[in-house]
JSON list of C-alpha atoms and ligand atoms in Angstrom, two decimals:
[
{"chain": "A", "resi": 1, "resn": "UNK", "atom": "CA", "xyz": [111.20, 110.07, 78.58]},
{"chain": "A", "resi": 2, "resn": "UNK", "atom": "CA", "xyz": [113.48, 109.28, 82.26]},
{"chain": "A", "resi": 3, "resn": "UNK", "atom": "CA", "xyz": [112.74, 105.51, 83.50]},
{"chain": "A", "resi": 4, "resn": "UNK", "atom": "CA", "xyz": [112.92, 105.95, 87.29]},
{"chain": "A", "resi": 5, "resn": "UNK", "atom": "CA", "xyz": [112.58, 102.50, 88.85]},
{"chain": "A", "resi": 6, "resn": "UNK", "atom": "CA", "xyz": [109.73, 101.95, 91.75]},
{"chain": "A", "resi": 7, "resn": "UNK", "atom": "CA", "xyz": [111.75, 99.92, 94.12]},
{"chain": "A", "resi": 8, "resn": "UNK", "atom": "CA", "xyz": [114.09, 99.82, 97.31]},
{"chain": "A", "resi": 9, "resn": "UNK", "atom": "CA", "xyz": [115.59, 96.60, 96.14]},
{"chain": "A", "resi": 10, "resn": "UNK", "atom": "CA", "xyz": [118.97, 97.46, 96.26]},
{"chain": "A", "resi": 11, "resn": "UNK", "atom": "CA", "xyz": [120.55, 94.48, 94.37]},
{"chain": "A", "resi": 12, "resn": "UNK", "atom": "CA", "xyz": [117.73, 94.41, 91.44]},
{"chain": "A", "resi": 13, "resn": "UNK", "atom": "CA", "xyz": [119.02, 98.37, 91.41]},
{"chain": "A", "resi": 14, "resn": "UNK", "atom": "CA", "xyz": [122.29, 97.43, 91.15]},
{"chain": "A", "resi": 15, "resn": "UNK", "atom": "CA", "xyz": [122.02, 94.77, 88.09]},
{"chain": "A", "resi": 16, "resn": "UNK", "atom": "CA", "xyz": [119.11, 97.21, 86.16]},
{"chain": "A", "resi": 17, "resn": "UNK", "atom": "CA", "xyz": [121.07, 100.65, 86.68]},
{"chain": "A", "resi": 18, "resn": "UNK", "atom": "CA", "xyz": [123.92, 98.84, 85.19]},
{"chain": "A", "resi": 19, "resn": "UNK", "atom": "CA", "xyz": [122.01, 98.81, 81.65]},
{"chain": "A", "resi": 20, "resn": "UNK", "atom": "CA", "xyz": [122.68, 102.36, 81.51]},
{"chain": "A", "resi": 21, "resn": "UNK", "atom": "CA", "xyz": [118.67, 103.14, 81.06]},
{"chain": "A", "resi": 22, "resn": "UNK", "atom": "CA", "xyz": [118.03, 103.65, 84.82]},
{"chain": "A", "resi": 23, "resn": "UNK", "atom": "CA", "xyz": [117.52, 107.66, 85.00]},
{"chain": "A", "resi": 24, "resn": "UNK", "atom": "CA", "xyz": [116.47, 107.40, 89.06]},
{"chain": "A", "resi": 25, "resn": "UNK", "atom": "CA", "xyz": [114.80, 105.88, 91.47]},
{"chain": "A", "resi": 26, "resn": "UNK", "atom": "CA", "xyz": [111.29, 106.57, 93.60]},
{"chain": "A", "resi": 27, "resn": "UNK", "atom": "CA", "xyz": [110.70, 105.30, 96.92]},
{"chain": "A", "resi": 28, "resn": "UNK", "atom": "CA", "xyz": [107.58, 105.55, 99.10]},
{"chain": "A", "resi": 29, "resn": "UNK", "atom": "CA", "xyz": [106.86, 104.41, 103.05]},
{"chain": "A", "resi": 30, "resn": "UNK", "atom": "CA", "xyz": [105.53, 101.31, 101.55]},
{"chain": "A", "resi": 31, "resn": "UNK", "atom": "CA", "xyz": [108.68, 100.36, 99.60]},
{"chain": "A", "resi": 32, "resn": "UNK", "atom": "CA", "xyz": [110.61, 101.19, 102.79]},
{"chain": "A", "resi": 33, "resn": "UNK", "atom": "CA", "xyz": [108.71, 99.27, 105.04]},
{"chain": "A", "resi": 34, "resn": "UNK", "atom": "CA", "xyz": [109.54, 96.14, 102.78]},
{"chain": "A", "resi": 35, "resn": "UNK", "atom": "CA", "xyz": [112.73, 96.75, 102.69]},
{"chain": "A", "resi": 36, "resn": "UNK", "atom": "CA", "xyz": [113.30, 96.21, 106.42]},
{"chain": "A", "resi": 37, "resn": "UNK", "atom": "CA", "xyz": [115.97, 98.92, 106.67]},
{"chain": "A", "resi": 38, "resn": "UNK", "atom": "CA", "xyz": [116.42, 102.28, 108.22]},
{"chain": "A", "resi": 39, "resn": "UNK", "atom": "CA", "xyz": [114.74, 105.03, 105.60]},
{"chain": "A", "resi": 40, "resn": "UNK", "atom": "CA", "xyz": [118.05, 107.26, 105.41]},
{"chain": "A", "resi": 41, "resn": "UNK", "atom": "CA", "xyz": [120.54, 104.25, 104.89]},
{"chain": "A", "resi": 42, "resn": "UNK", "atom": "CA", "xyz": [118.81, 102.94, 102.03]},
{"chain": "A", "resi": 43, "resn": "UNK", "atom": "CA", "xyz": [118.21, 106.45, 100.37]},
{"chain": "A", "resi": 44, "resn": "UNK", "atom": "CA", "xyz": [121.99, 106.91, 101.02]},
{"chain": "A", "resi": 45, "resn": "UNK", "atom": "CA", "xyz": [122.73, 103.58, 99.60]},
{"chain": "A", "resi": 46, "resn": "UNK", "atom": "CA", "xyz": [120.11, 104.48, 96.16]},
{"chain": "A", "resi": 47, "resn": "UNK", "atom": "CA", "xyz": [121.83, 107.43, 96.16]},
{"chain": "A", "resi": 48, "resn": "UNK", "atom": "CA", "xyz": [124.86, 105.82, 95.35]},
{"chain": "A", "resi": 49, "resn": "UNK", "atom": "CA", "xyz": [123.66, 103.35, 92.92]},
{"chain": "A", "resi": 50, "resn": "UNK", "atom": "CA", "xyz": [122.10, 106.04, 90.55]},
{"chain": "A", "resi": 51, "resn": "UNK", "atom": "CA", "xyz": [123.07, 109.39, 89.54]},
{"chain": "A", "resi": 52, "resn": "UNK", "atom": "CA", "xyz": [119.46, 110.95, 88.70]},
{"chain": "A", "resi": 53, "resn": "UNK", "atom": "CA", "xyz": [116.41, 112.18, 91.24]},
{"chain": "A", "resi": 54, "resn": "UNK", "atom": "CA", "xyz": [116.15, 109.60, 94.53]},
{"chain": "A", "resi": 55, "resn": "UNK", "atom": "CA", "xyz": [112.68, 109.96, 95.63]},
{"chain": "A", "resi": 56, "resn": "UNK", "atom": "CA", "xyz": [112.41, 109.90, 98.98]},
{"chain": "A", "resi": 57, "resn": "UNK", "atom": "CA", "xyz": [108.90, 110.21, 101.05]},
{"chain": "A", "resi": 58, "resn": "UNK", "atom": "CA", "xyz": [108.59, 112.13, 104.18]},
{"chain": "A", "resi": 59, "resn": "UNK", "atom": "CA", "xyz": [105.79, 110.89, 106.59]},
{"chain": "A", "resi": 60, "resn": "UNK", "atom": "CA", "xyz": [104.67, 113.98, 108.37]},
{"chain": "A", "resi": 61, "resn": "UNK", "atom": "CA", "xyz": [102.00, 115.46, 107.42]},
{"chain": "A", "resi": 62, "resn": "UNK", "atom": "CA", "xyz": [102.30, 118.94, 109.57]},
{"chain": "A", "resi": 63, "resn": "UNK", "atom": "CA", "xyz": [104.20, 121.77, 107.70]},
{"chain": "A", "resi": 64, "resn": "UNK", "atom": "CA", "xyz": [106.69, 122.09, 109.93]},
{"chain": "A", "resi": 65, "resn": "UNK", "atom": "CA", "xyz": [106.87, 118.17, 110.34]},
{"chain": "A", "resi": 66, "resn": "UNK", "atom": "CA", "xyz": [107.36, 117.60, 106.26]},
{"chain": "A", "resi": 67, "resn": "UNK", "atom": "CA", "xyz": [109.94, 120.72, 106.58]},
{"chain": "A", "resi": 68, "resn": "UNK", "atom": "CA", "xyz": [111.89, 119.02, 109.46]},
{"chain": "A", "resi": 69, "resn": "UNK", "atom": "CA", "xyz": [112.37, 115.69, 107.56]},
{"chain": "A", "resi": 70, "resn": "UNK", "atom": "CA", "xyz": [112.65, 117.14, 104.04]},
{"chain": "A", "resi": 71, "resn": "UNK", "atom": "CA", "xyz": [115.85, 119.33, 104.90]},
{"chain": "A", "resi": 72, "resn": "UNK", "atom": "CA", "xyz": [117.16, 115.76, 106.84]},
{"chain": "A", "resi": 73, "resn": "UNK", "atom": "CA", "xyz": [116.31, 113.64, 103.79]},
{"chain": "A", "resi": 74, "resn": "UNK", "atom": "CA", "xyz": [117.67, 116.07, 101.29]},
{"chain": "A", "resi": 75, "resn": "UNK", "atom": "CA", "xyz": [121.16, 116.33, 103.36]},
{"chain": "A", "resi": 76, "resn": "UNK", "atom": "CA", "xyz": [121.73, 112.59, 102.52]},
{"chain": "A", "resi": 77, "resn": "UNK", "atom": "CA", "xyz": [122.71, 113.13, 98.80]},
{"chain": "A", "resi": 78, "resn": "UNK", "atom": "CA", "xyz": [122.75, 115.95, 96.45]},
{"chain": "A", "resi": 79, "resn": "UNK", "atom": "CA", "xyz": [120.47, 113.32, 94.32]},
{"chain": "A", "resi": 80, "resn": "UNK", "atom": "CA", "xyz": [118.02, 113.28, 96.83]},
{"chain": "A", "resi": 81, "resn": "UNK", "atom": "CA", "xyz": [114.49, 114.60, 96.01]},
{"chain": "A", "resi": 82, "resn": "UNK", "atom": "CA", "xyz": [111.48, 115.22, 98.52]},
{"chain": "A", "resi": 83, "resn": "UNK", "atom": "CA", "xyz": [108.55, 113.50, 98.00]},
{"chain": "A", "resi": 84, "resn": "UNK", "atom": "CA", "xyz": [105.41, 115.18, 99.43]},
{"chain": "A", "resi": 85, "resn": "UNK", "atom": "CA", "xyz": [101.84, 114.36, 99.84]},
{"chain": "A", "resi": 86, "resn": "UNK", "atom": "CA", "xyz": [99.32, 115.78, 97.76]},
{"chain": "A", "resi": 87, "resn": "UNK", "atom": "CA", "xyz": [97.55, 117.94, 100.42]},
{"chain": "A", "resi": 88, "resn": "UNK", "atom": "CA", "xyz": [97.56, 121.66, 101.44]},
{"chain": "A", "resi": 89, "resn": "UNK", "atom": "CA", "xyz": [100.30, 121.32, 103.80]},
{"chain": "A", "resi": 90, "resn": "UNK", "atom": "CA", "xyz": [102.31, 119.13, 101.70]},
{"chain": "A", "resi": 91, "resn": "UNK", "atom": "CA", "xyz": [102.17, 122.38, 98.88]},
{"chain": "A", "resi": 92, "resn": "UNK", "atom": "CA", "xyz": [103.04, 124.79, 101.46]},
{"chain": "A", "resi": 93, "resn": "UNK", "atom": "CA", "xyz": [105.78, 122.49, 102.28]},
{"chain": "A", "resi": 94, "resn": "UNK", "atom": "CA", "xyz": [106.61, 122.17, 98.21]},
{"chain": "A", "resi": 95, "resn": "UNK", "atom": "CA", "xyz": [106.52, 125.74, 97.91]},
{"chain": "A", "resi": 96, "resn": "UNK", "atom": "CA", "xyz": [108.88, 126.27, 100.79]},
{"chain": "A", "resi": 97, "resn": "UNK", "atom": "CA", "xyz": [111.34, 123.54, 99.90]},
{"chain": "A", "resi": 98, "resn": "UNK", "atom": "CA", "xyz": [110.85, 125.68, 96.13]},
{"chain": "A", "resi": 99, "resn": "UNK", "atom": "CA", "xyz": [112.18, 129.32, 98.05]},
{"chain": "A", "resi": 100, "resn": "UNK", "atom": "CA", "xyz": [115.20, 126.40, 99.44]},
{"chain": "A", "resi": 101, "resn": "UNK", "atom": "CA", "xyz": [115.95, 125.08, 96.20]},
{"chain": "A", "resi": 102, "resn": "UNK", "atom": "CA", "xyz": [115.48, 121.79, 97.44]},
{"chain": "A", "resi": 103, "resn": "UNK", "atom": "CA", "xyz": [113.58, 119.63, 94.55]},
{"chain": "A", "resi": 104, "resn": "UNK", "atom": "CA", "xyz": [110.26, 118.32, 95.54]},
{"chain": "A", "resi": 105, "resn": "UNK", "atom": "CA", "xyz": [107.91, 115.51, 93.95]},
{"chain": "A", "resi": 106, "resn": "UNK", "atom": "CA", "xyz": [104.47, 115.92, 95.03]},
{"chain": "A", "resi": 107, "resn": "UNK", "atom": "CA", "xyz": [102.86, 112.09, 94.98]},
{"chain": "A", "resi": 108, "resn": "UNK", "atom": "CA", "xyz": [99.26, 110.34, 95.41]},
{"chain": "A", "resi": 109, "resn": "UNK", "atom": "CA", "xyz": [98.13, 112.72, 92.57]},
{"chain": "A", "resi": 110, "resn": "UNK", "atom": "CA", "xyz": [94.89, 111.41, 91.10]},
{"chain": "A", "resi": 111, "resn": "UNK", "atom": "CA", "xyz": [92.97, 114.71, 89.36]},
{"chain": "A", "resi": 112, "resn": "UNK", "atom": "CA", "xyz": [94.27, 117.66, 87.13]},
{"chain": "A", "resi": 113, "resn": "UNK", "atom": "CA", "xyz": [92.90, 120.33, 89.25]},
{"chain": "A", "resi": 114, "resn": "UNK", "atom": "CA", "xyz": [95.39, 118.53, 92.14]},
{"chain": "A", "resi": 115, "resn": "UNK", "atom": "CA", "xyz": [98.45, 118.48, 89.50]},
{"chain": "A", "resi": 116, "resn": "UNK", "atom": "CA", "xyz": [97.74, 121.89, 88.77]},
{"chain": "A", "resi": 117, "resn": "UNK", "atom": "CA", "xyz": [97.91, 123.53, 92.44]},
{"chain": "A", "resi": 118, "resn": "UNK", "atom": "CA", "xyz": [101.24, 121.10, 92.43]},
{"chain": "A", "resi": 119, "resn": "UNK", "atom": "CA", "xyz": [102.55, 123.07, 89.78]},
{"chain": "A", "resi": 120, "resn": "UNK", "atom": "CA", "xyz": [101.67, 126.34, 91.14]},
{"chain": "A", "resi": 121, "resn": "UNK", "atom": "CA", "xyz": [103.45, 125.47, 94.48]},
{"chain": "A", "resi": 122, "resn": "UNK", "atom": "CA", "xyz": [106.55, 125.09, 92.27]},
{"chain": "A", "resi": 123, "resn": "UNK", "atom": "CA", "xyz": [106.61, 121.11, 92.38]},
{"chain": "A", "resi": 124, "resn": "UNK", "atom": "CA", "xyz": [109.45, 120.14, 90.69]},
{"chain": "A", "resi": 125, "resn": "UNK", "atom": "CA", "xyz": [107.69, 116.57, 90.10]},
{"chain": "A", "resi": 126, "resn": "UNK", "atom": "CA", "xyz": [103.59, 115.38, 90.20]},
{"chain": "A", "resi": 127, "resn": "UNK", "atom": "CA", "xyz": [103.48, 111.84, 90.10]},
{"chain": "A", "resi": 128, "resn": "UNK", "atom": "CA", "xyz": [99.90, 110.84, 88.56]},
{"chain": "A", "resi": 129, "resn": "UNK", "atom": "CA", "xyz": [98.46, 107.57, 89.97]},
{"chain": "A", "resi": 130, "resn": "UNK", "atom": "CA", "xyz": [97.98, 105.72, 86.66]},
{"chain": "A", "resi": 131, "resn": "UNK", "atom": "CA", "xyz": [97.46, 102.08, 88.09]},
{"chain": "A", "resi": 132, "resn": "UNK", "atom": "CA", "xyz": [95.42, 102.90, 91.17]},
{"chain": "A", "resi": 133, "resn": "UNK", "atom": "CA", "xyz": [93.07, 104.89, 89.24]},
{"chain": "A", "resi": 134, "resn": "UNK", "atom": "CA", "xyz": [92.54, 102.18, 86.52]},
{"chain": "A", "resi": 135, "resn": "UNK", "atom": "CA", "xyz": [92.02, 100.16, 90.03]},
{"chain": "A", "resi": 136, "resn": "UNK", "atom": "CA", "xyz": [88.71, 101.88, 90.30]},
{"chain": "A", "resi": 137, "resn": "UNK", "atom": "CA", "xyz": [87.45, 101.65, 87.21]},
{"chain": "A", "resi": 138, "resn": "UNK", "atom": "CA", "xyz": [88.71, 105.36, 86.03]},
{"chain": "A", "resi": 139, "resn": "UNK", "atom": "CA", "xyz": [91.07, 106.08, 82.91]},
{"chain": "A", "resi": 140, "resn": "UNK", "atom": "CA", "xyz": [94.74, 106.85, 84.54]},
{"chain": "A", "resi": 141, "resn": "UNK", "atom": "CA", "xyz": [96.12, 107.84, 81.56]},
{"chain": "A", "resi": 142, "resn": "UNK", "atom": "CA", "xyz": [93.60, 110.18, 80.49]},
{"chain": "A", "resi": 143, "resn": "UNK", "atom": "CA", "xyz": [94.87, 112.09, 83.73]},
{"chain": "A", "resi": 144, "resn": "UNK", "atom": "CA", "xyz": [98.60, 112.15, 82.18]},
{"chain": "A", "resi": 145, "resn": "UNK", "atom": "CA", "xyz": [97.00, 113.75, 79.01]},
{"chain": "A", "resi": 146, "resn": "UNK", "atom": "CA", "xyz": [94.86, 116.55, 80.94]},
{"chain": "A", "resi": 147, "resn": "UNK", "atom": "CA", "xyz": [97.88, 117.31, 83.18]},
{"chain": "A", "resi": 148, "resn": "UNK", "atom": "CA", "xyz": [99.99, 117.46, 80.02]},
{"chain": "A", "resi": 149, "resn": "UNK", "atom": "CA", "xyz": [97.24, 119.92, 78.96]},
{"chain": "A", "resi": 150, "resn": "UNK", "atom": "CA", "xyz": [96.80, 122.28, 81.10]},
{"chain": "A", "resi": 151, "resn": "UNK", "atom": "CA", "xyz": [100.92, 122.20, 81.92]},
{"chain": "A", "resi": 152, "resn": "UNK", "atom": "CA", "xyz": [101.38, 123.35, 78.42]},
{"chain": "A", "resi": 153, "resn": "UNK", "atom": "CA", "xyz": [98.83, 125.67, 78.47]},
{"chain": "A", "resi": 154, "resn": "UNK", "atom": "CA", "xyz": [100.40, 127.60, 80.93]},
{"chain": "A", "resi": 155, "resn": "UNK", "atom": "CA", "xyz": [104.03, 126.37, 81.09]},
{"chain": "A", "resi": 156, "resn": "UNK", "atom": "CA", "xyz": [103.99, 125.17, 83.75]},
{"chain": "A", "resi": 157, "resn": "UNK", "atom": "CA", "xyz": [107.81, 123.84, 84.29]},
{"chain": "A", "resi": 158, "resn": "UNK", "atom": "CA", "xyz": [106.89, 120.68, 86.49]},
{"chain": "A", "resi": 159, "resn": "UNK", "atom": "CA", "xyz": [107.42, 117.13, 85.35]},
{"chain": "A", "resi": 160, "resn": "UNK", "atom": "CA", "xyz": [105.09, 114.65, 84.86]},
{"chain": "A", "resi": 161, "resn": "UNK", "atom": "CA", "xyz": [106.30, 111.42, 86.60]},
{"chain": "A", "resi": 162, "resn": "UNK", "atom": "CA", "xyz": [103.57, 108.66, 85.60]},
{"chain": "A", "resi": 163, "resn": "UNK", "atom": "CA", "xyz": [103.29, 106.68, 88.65]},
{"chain": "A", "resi": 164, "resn": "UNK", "atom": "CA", "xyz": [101.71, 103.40, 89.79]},
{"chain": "A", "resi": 165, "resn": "UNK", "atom": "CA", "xyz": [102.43, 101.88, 86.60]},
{"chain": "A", "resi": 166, "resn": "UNK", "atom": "CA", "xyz": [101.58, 98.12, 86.07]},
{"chain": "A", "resi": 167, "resn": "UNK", "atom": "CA", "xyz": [102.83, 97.40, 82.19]},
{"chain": "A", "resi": 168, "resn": "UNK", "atom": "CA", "xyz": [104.55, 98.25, 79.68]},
{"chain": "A", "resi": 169, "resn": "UNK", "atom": "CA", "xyz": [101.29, 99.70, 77.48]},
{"chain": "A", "resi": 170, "resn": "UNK", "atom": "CA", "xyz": [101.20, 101.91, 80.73]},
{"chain": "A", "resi": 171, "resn": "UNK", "atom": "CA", "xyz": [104.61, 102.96, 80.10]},
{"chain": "A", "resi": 172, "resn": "UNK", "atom": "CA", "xyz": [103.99, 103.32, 76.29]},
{"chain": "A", "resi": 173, "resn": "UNK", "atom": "CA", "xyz": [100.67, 104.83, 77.34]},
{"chain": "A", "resi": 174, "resn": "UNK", "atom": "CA", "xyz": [102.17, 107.76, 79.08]},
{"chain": "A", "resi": 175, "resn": "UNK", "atom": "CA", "xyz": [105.01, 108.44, 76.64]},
{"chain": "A", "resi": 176, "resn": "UNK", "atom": "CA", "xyz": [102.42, 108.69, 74.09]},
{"chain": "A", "resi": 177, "resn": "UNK", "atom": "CA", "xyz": [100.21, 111.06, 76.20]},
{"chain": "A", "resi": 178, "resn": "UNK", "atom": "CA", "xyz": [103.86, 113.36, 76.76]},
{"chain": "A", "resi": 179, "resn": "UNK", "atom": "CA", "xyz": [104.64, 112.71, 80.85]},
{"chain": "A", "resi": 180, "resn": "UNK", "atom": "CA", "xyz": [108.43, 113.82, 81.41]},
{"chain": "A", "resi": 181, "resn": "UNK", "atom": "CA", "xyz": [109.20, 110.38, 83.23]},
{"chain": "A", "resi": 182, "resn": "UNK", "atom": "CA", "xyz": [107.80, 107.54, 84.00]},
{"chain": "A", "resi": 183, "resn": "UNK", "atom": "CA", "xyz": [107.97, 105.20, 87.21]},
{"chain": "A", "resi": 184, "resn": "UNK", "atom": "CA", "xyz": [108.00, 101.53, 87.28]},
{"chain": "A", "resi": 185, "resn": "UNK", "atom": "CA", "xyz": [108.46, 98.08, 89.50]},
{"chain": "A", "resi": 186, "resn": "UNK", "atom": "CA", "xyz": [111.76, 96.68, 87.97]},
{"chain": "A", "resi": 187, "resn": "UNK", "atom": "CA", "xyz": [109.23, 94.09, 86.48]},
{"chain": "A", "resi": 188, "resn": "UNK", "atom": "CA", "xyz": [107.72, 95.91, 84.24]},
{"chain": "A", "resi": 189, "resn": "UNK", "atom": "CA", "xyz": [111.16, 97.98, 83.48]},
{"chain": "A", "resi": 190, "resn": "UNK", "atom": "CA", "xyz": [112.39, 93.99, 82.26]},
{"chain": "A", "resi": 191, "resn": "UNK", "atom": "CA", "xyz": [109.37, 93.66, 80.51]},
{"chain": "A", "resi": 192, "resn": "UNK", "atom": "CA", "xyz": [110.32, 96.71, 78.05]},
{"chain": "A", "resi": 193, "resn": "UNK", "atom": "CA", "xyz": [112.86, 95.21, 76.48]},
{"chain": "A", "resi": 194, "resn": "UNK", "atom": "CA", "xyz": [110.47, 92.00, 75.45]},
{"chain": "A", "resi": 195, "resn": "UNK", "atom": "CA", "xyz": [108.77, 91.48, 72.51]},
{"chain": "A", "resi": 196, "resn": "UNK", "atom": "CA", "xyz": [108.68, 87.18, 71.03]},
{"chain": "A", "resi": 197, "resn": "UNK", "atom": "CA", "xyz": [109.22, 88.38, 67.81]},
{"chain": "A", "resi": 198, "resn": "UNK", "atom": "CA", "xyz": [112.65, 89.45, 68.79]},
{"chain": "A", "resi": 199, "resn": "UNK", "atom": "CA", "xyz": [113.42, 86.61, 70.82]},
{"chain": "A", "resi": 200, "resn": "UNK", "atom": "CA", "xyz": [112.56, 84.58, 67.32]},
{"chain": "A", "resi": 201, "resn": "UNK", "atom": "CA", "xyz": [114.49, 86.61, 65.48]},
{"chain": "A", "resi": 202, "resn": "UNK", "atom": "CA", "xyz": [117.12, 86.21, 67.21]},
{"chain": "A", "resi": 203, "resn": "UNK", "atom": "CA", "xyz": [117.01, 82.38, 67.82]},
{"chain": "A", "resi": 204, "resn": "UNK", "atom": "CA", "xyz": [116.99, 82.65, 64.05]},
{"chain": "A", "resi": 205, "resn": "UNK", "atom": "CA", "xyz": [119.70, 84.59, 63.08]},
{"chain": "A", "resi": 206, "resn": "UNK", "atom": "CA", "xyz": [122.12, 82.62, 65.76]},
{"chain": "A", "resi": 207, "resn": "UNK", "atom": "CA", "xyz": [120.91, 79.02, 64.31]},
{"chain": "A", "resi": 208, "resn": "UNK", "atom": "CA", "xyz": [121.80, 80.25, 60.68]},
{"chain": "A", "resi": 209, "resn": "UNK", "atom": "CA", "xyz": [124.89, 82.02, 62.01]},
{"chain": "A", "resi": 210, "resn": "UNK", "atom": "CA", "xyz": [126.21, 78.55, 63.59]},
{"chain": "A", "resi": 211, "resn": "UNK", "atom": "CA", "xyz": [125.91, 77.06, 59.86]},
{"chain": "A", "resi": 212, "resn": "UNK", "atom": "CA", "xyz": [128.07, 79.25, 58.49]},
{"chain": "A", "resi": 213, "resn": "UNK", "atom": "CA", "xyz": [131.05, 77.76, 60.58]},
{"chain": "A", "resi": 214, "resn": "UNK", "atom": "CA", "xyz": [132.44, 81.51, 60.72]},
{"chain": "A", "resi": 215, "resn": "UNK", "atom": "CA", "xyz": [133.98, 83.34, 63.17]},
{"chain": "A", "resi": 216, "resn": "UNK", "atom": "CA", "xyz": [133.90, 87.41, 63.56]},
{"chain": "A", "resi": 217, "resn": "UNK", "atom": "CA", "xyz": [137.16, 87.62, 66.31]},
{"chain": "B", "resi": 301, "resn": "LIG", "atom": "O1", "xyz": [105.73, 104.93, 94.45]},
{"chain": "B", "resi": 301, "resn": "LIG", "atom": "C1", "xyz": [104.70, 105.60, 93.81]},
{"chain": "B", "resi": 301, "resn": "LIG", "atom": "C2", "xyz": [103.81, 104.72, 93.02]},
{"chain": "B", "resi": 301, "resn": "LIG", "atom": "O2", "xyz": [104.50, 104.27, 91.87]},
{"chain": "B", "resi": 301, "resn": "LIG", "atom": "C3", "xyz": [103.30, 103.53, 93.80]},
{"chain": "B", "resi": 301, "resn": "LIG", "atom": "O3", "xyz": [102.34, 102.94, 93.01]},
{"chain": "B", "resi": 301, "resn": "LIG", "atom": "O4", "xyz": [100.13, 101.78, 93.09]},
{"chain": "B", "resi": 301, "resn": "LIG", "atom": "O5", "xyz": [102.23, 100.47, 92.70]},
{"chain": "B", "resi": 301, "resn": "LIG", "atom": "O6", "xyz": [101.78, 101.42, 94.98]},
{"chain": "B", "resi": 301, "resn": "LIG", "atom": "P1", "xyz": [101.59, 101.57, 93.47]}
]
């Protein structure tokens, strides 16, 4: 499964991409807004910081609008990917930015039949809303396992990115249920490594090692 982080926090980027397990990054108007920064520098800057699919969100929601500012966003790095809307201009957008060869991820996904005109527009990413689904009282992650469904029924080639993910049983939640990649804050990314039996176990092992007076080096 790819770990993309959720985030436009460049220095968290910098210390978690540094573990090696970062595979890329999404962004979304929100994110940007709290960032404070102009949109393209801080793509430019992700772009940098990673060397798998940059998310980045246009906010048109013409065709020709999402087409203008998809071809700009996708000039800032070759690691840039276009994030689109889940609508029927945002798919005739996909499917034109498809004929380009520019890579697409169509967001705010939140039914199968929706993830499966994604994947006929030749989305190269759907991104499910897990969390804001569970939000309302529906199952998210019974969504990943329908799309995963009817993907494989047809072979369909686009990913499933699980998306507005809020813990780590999401994340283990939607590996189990097959999505391609997973999205998540940098909190719950930290939180994956966790368990308190570990952290015992490790206590353990250093408190005996210190008896032993040794030293490996
Ligand atoms: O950026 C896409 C998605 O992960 C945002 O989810 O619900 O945390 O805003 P949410």
């Amino acid at each position: 499964m790819q770990l993309f982080l959720d985030t436009t926090d460049t220095a968290v980027l910098r210390t978690l991409a540094a573990t090696g397990l970062v595979d890329g990054v999404t962004t979304n108007p929100t994110l940007i807004a709290k960032s404070g920064r102009p949109m393209v520098e801080v793509i430019a800057e992700i772009c940098g910081l990673v060397e798998g699919a940059v998310s980045a969100e246009v906010a048109a929601t013409d065709v020709q609008g999402m087409l203008a500012e998809g071809r700009r966003l996708a000039a800032v790095a070759a690691n840039v990917v276009v994030k689109l809307p889940l609508t029927p201009e945002g798919l005739v957008a996909t499917r034109q930015f498809a004929l380009e060869g520019i890579q697409t991820n169509v967001t705010l996904c939140f039914s199968a039949p929706q993830a499966m005109l994604a994947a006929k527009a030749g989305a190269t990413y759907v991104s499910p809303f897990v969390g804001r689904l569970d939000d309302i009282g529906e199952d998210g992650i019974q969504l990943v396992h329908d799309i995963r469904a009817i993907y494989d029924n047809y072979a369909f080639d686009t990913q499933i990115l699980a998306a507005s993910i809020r813990s780590a049983d999401h994340v283990q939640a939607a590996a189990i249920a097959g999505a391609d990649c997973c999205t998540l804050p940098p909190a719950v990314f930290e939180a994956l490594f966790k368990h308190p039996l570990t952290e015992k176990g490790l206590e353990q092992f250093l408190s005996d090692w210190a008896k032993t007076g040794q030293s490996i080096l």
